[in-house]
Amino acid sequence: MSEHPQTYTKPLPSLQGLSGAFYGWCARGELRFQRCSACARWRHVPRELCAHCGSFEWTWERSSGRGKVFSWTEVVRALHPDFGDETPYAPVIVEMQEGVRMLSRVLDCPPDALRIDLPLEVQFVAVHESLSLPLFRRVAR
Ligand SMILES: [Zn+2]
């Protein structure tokens, strides 16, 4: 994904509410997740309520930005026409060091090079003046 910000035409995530707050940190080059103030568990995707203890108290805490491949699938026929020129590609579930899992993609990595537990590090890719997507790169162990 090397599109120039002005030429990026794919669907964009919502920038409203908690999603907007998450991507606001990404625009500053910081990957942050919610962490429950009562039980200290990390969570993603952003939501108001802790699924573990029910607390509404939480803070945004900075992630290490490091994780590993938990799972992936290979898309050979795009479900949205804007992704048709990128097939085959692999949506990847990344398990972060903090324990949360997030859906993303690994840059410069063909699907057949993916492996379970492959070490990854976040890299923000600006696709719009106010939006950077948290994508990943392979890193040495
Ligand atoms: Zn909690």
PDB file of C-alpha atoms and ligand atoms in Angstrom, residues 36-41 43 50-55 57, ligand 1:
ATOM      1  CA  CYS A  36      -9.551  -1.170  31.839  1.00  0.00           C
ATOM      2  CA  SER A  37      -8.870   0.905  34.957  1.00  0.00           C
ATOM      3  CA  ALA A  38     -10.522  -1.712  37.183  1.00  0.00           C
ATOM      4  CA  CYS A  39      -9.007  -5.024  36.008  1.00  0.00           C
ATOM      5  CA  ALA A  40      -6.088  -3.734  33.859  1.00  0.00           C
ATOM      6  CA  ARG A  41      -7.079  -5.798  30.821  1.00  0.00           C
ATOM      7  CA  ARG A  43      -9.088  -4.442  24.785  1.00  0.00           C
ATOM      8  CA  CYS A  50     -15.003  -3.955  29.780  1.00  0.00           C
ATOM      9  CA  ALA A  51     -16.153  -7.407  28.653  1.00  0.00           C
ATOM     10  CA  HIS A  52     -14.263  -9.002  31.555  1.00  0.00           C
ATOM     11  CA  CYS A  53     -15.374  -7.009  34.611  1.00  0.00           C
ATOM     12  CA  GLY A  54     -18.093  -4.657  33.348  1.00  0.00           C
ATOM     13  CA  SER A  55     -16.274  -1.439  34.262  1.00  0.00           C
ATOM     14  CA  GLU A  57     -13.527   3.190  33.460  1.00  0.00           C
TER      15      GLU A  57
HETATM   16 ZN    ZN B   1     -12.155  -4.674  33.389  1.00  0.00          ZN
END
